[in-house]
Amino acid sequence: MDIEPTPGPTPPGPMPTPPNPAGPMSPDDENTEKEKMDSGEEEEMSDTDKEA
């Protein structure tokens, strides 16, 4: 009954929660940075493809 009325974005618990901006998680930060870098590289590749 206590688990039914639960909010969408659960708090930072021992569960695999999504990358939250207010989460003191080191792996999450690294993942976000890696994703940002990946996006940049992908964008550059797309630009080259468009120029070709």
XYZ file of C-alpha atoms in Angstrom:
52
model
C 0.000 0.000 0.000
C 2.940 2.272 0.749
C 4.505 1.407 -2.583
C 1.377 2.312 -4.575
C 1.402 6.101 -3.965
C 4.954 6.547 -5.258
C 6.114 9.523 -7.347
C 7.526 9.067 -10.859
C 11.128 10.176 -10.267
C 12.041 8.070 -7.240
C 14.663 9.511 -4.861
C 18.368 8.513 -5.041
C 18.115 4.999 -3.624
C 19.931 1.682 -4.106
C 17.978 1.226 -7.335
C 19.288 1.833 -10.894
C 17.658 5.266 -11.144
C 18.121 7.375 -14.294
C 20.879 10.050 -14.562
C 19.407 12.771 -12.334
C 20.974 16.258 -12.208
C 20.608 16.238 -8.408
C 22.289 12.865 -7.930
C 25.724 12.695 -6.279
C 26.629 9.718 -8.467
C 30.105 9.566 -10.018
C 29.209 6.981 -12.713
C 26.201 9.074 -13.710
C 28.366 12.156 -14.212
C 30.861 10.171 -16.266
C 28.065 8.722 -18.387
C 26.633 12.181 -19.030
C 30.052 13.540 -20.033
C 30.721 10.546 -22.282
C 27.311 10.940 -23.919
C 27.971 14.646 -24.519
C 31.343 13.853 -26.100
C 29.786 11.084 -28.192
C 27.092 13.466 -29.402
C 29.708 16.039 -30.432
C 31.757 13.482 -32.333
C 28.639 12.121 -34.015
C 27.616 15.635 -35.022
C 31.038 16.266 -36.557
C 30.807 12.993 -38.486
C 27.349 13.974 -39.743
C 28.725 17.337 -40.899
C 31.458 15.595 -42.884
C 28.888 13.272 -44.419
C 26.780 16.240 -45.452
C 29.772 18.004 -47.022
C 30.805 14.883 -48.971
